[in-house]
């Protein structure tokens, strides 16, 4: 299971690297063309925008794994250990429900937009809107993978977690 999780995280990370690289190349080539020839690619801004949307939704799960999203822990810190575990369990349950709802909403949006096309690339907007259910689906998987350790100990996994440490963030900061 650990190898499968490691492969999943690595695949997610490489997908982000490829999208960021493509976005950088597109924007860089467009800037170069604009200054060298006074013309730019008419599709470059649109492609970069859609890649940024995909990056945001696809990367949210990796950030969740390491506790990188905003968290207010005052209530949790004020509770005894058992209360903290219950609160974290309820938080995970609430997030799973919300993420599942957003997958459903994202699928509905993508389905509604299947006949409209983007102005420059002429792609169906459903490809752009598909970032939402894919991203929230990835959030569900990442949350399920870190949930047991988070609920029981309040710690997050590191991206390079090889099982040799407690999974806490460097410096003891856990979000």
mmCIF file of C-alpha atoms in Angstrom:
data_model
loop_
_atom_site.group_PDB
_atom_site.id
_atom_site.type_symbol
_atom_site.label_atom_id
_atom_site.label_comp_id
_atom_site.label_asym_id
_atom_site.label_seq_id
_atom_site.Cartn_x
_atom_site.Cartn_y
_atom_site.Cartn_z
ATOM 1 C CA UNK A 1 0.000 0.000 0.000
ATOM 2 C CA UNK A 2 2.878 2.336 0.821
ATOM 3 C CA UNK A 3 4.390 1.805 -2.647
ATOM 4 C CA UNK A 4 1.045 2.531 -4.291
ATOM 5 C CA UNK A 5 0.678 5.699 -2.229
ATOM 6 C CA UNK A 6 4.217 6.758 -3.106
ATOM 7 C CA UNK A 7 3.514 6.148 -6.805
ATOM 8 C CA UNK A 8 0.252 8.129 -6.580
ATOM 9 C CA UNK A 9 1.971 11.097 -4.909
ATOM 10 C CA UNK A 10 4.869 11.002 -7.366
ATOM 11 C CA UNK A 11 2.487 10.835 -10.340
ATOM 12 C CA UNK A 12 0.494 13.782 -8.985
ATOM 13 C CA UNK A 13 3.708 15.739 -8.463
ATOM 14 C CA UNK A 14 5.032 14.986 -11.945
ATOM 15 C CA UNK A 15 1.727 16.027 -13.501
ATOM 16 C CA UNK A 16 2.059 19.377 -11.725
ATOM 17 C CA UNK A 17 5.655 19.755 -12.873
ATOM 18 C CA UNK A 18 4.662 19.061 -16.481
ATOM 19 C CA UNK A 19 1.772 21.544 -16.340
ATOM 20 C CA UNK A 20 3.953 24.228 -14.768
ATOM 21 C CA UNK A 21 6.683 23.568 -17.322
ATOM 22 C CA UNK A 22 4.220 23.791 -20.208
ATOM 23 C CA UNK A 23 2.766 26.991 -18.822
ATOM 24 C CA UNK A 24 6.251 28.498 -18.432
ATOM 25 C CA UNK A 25 7.251 27.529 -21.965
ATOM 26 C CA UNK A 26 4.047 28.933 -23.451
ATOM 27 C CA UNK A 27 4.297 32.241 -21.606
ATOM 28 C CA UNK A 28 8.054 32.512 -22.261
ATOM 29 C CA UNK A 29 7.645 31.784 -25.971
ATOM 30 C CA UNK A 30 4.805 34.284 -26.198
ATOM 31 C CA UNK A 31 6.868 37.022 -24.543
ATOM 32 C CA UNK A 32 9.831 36.242 -26.796
ATOM 33 C CA UNK A 33 7.652 36.355 -29.909
ATOM 34 C CA UNK A 34 6.045 39.611 -28.819
ATOM 35 C CA UNK A 35 9.394 41.351 -28.372
ATOM 36 C CA UNK A 36 11.165 39.846 -31.378
ATOM 37 C CA UNK A 37 8.369 40.026 -33.935
ATOM 38 C CA UNK A 38 5.775 42.372 -32.373
ATOM 39 C CA UNK A 39 3.280 39.494 -32.675
ATOM 40 C CA UNK A 40 2.143 37.010 -30.095
ATOM 41 C CA UNK A 41 0.370 33.694 -30.131
ATOM 42 C CA UNK A 42 -3.374 34.371 -29.893
ATOM 43 C CA UNK A 43 -3.907 31.230 -27.806
ATOM 44 C CA UNK A 44 -1.042 31.620 -25.316
ATOM 45 C CA UNK A 45 -2.838 33.580 -22.596
ATOM 46 C CA UNK A 46 -5.807 31.263 -22.732
ATOM 47 C CA UNK A 47 -3.650 28.127 -22.557
ATOM 48 C CA UNK A 48 -1.671 29.533 -19.615
ATOM 49 C CA UNK A 49 -4.890 30.449 -17.798
ATOM 50 C CA UNK A 50 -6.355 26.969 -18.216
ATOM 51 C CA UNK A 51 -3.100 25.331 -17.155
ATOM 52 C CA UNK A 52 -3.138 27.518 -14.038
ATOM 53 C CA UNK A 53 -6.679 26.347 -13.262
ATOM 54 C CA UNK A 54 -5.605 22.724 -13.624
ATOM 55 C CA UNK A 55 -2.487 23.351 -11.514
ATOM 56 C CA UNK A 56 -4.560 24.865 -8.724
ATOM 57 C CA UNK A 57 -7.096 22.063 -8.510
ATOM 58 C CA UNK A 58 -4.577 19.255 -9.103
ATOM 59 C CA UNK A 59 -2.092 20.568 -6.565
ATOM 60 C CA UNK A 60 -4.540 21.141 -3.715
ATOM 61 C CA UNK A 61 -4.322 17.502 -2.593
ATOM 62 C CA UNK A 62 -0.539 17.570 -2.305
ATOM 63 C CA UNK A 63 -0.759 20.731 -0.234
ATOM 64 C CA UNK A 64 -3.416 19.108 1.960
ATOM 65 C CA UNK A 65 -1.037 16.201 2.659
ATOM 66 C CA UNK A 66 1.539 18.493 4.233
ATOM 67 C CA UNK A 67 -0.883 20.754 6.103
ATOM 68 C CA UNK A 68 -0.302 23.676 3.769
ATOM 69 C CA UNK A 69 -3.868 24.975 3.726
ATOM 70 C CA UNK A 70 -5.004 27.599 6.204
ATOM 71 C CA UNK A 71 -5.951 26.160 9.576
ATOM 72 C CA UNK A 72 -7.150 27.714 12.808
ATOM 73 C CA UNK A 73 -6.256 25.369 15.647
ATOM 74 C CA UNK A 74 -7.286 27.370 18.726
ATOM 75 C CA UNK A 75 -10.292 25.143 19.523
ATOM 76 C CA UNK A 76 -8.348 21.947 18.897
ATOM 77 C CA UNK A 77 -5.488 23.122 21.108
ATOM 78 C CA UNK A 78 -7.900 23.942 23.940
ATOM 79 C CA UNK A 79 -9.405 20.426 23.986
ATOM 80 C CA UNK A 80 -8.046 17.367 25.787
ATOM 81 C CA UNK A 81 -6.413 14.638 23.660
ATOM 82 C CA UNK A 82 -9.633 12.652 23.172
ATOM 83 C CA UNK A 83 -11.564 15.787 22.215
ATOM 84 C CA UNK A 84 -8.862 16.689 19.708
ATOM 85 C CA UNK A 85 -9.167 13.288 18.026
ATOM 86 C CA UNK A 86 -12.957 13.583 17.858
ATOM 87 C CA UNK A 87 -12.708 17.094 16.422
ATOM 88 C CA UNK A 88 -10.158 15.990 13.810
ATOM 89 C CA UNK A 89 -12.367 13.019 12.908
ATOM 90 C CA UNK A 90 -15.347 15.321 12.438
ATOM 91 C CA UNK A 91 -13.180 17.653 10.380
ATOM 92 C CA UNK A 92 -12.115 14.798 8.083
ATOM 93 C CA UNK A 93 -15.730 13.654 7.733
ATOM 94 C CA UNK A 94 -16.886 17.193 6.925
ATOM 95 C CA UNK A 95 -14.123 17.624 4.361
ATOM 96 C CA UNK A 96 -14.958 14.300 2.700
ATOM 97 C CA UNK A 97 -18.610 15.324 2.408
ATOM 98 C CA UNK A 98 -17.668 18.745 1.025
ATOM 99 C CA UNK A 99 -15.131 17.318 -1.430
ATOM 100 C CA UNK A 100 -17.652 14.721 -2.624
ATOM 101 C CA UNK A 101 -20.258 17.439 -3.130
ATOM 102 C CA UNK A 102 -17.766 19.495 -5.125
ATOM 103 C CA UNK A 103 -16.940 16.504 -7.342
ATOM 104 C CA UNK A 104 -20.636 16.229 -8.122
ATOM 105 C CA UNK A 105 -20.975 19.969 -8.794
ATOM 106 C CA UNK A 106 -17.839 19.929 -10.952
ATOM 107 C CA UNK A 107 -19.171 17.053 -13.026
ATOM 108 C CA UNK A 108 -22.437 18.932 -13.549
ATOM 109 C CA UNK A 109 -20.564 22.081 -14.625
ATOM 110 C CA UNK A 110 -18.350 20.126 -17.017
ATOM 111 C CA UNK A 111 -21.367 18.390 -18.512
ATOM 112 C CA UNK A 112 -23.223 21.683 -19.027
ATOM 113 C CA UNK A 113 -20.242 23.252 -20.755
ATOM 114 C CA UNK A 114 -19.511 20.421 -23.182
ATOM 115 C CA UNK A 115 -20.977 22.279 -26.175
ATOM 116 C CA UNK A 116 -19.293 25.642 -25.597
ATOM 117 C CA UNK A 117 -15.765 26.095 -26.854
ATOM 118 C CA UNK A 118 -12.961 28.335 -25.695
ATOM 119 C CA UNK A 119 -12.369 31.433 -27.823
ATOM 120 C CA UNK A 120 -8.801 30.853 -28.985
ATOM 121 C CA UNK A 121 -8.058 27.161 -28.537
ATOM 122 C CA UNK A 122 -11.533 26.026 -29.607
ATOM 123 C CA UNK A 123 -11.536 23.332 -26.904
ATOM 124 C CA UNK A 124 -14.797 22.341 -25.255
ATOM 125 C CA UNK A 125 -15.093 24.184 -21.936
ATOM 126 C CA UNK A 126 -15.813 20.826 -20.323
ATOM 127 C CA UNK A 127 -12.034 20.186 -20.429
ATOM 128 C CA UNK A 128 -11.453 23.334 -18.386
ATOM 129 C CA UNK A 129 -14.262 22.597 -15.947
ATOM 130 C CA UNK A 130 -13.089 18.992 -15.567
ATOM 131 C CA UNK A 131 -10.272 20.355 -13.403
ATOM 132 C CA UNK A 132 -12.777 20.818 -10.592
ATOM 133 C CA UNK A 133 -14.020 17.228 -10.177
ATOM 134 C CA UNK A 134 -10.544 15.836 -10.868
ATOM 135 C CA UNK A 135 -8.989 18.147 -8.280
ATOM 136 C CA UNK A 136 -11.591 17.417 -5.629
ATOM 137 C CA UNK A 137 -11.327 13.697 -6.407
ATOM 138 C CA UNK A 138 -7.584 13.951 -5.796
ATOM 139 C CA UNK A 139 -8.316 15.798 -2.551
ATOM 140 C CA UNK A 140 -10.522 12.901 -1.426
ATOM 141 C CA UNK A 141 -7.792 10.350 -2.153
ATOM 142 C CA UNK A 142 -5.079 12.395 -0.445
ATOM 143 C CA UNK A 143 -7.312 13.027 2.577
ATOM 144 C CA UNK A 144 -8.148 9.343 2.931
ATOM 145 C CA UNK A 145 -4.443 8.479 2.773
ATOM 146 C CA UNK A 146 -3.465 10.908 5.537
ATOM 147 C CA UNK A 147 -6.654 10.692 7.644
ATOM 148 C CA UNK A 148 -5.673 7.937 10.094
ATOM 149 C CA UNK A 149 -2.420 9.603 11.131
ATOM 150 C CA UNK A 150 -4.030 13.048 11.170
ATOM 151 C CA UNK A 151 -6.977 11.960 13.306
ATOM 152 C CA UNK A 152 -4.906 9.967 15.786
ATOM 153 C CA UNK A 153 -1.842 12.209 16.113
ATOM 154 C CA UNK A 154 -2.704 15.498 14.412
ATOM 155 C CA UNK A 155 0.281 15.167 12.090
ATOM 156 C CA UNK A 156 0.617 15.445 8.358
ATOM 157 C CA UNK A 157 2.732 13.490 5.909
ATOM 158 C CA UNK A 158 5.699 15.078 4.268
ATOM 159 C CA UNK A 159 6.037 14.750 0.513
ATOM 160 C CA UNK A 160 9.240 12.763 1.032
ATOM 161 C CA UNK A 161 7.845 10.723 3.936
ATOM 162 C CA UNK A 162 9.566 7.352 3.845
ATOM 163 C CA UNK A 163 8.110 6.090 7.105
ATOM 164 C CA UNK A 164 11.213 6.830 9.189
ATOM 165 C CA UNK A 165 9.846 9.860 10.995
ATOM 166 C CA UNK A 166 6.573 10.771 12.675
ATOM 167 C CA UNK A 167 5.247 12.522 9.570
ATOM 168 C CA UNK A 168 5.214 15.926 11.239
ATOM 169 C CA UNK A 169 6.240 18.988 9.320
ATOM 170 C CA UNK A 170 9.797 20.226 9.772
ATOM 171 C CA UNK A 171 10.155 22.478 12.782
ATOM 172 C CA UNK A 172 7.168 20.900 14.515
ATOM 173 C CA UNK A 173 4.606 23.071 12.684
ATOM 174 C CA UNK A 174 1.558 20.991 11.889
ATOM 175 C CA UNK A 175 -0.767 23.591 10.497
#
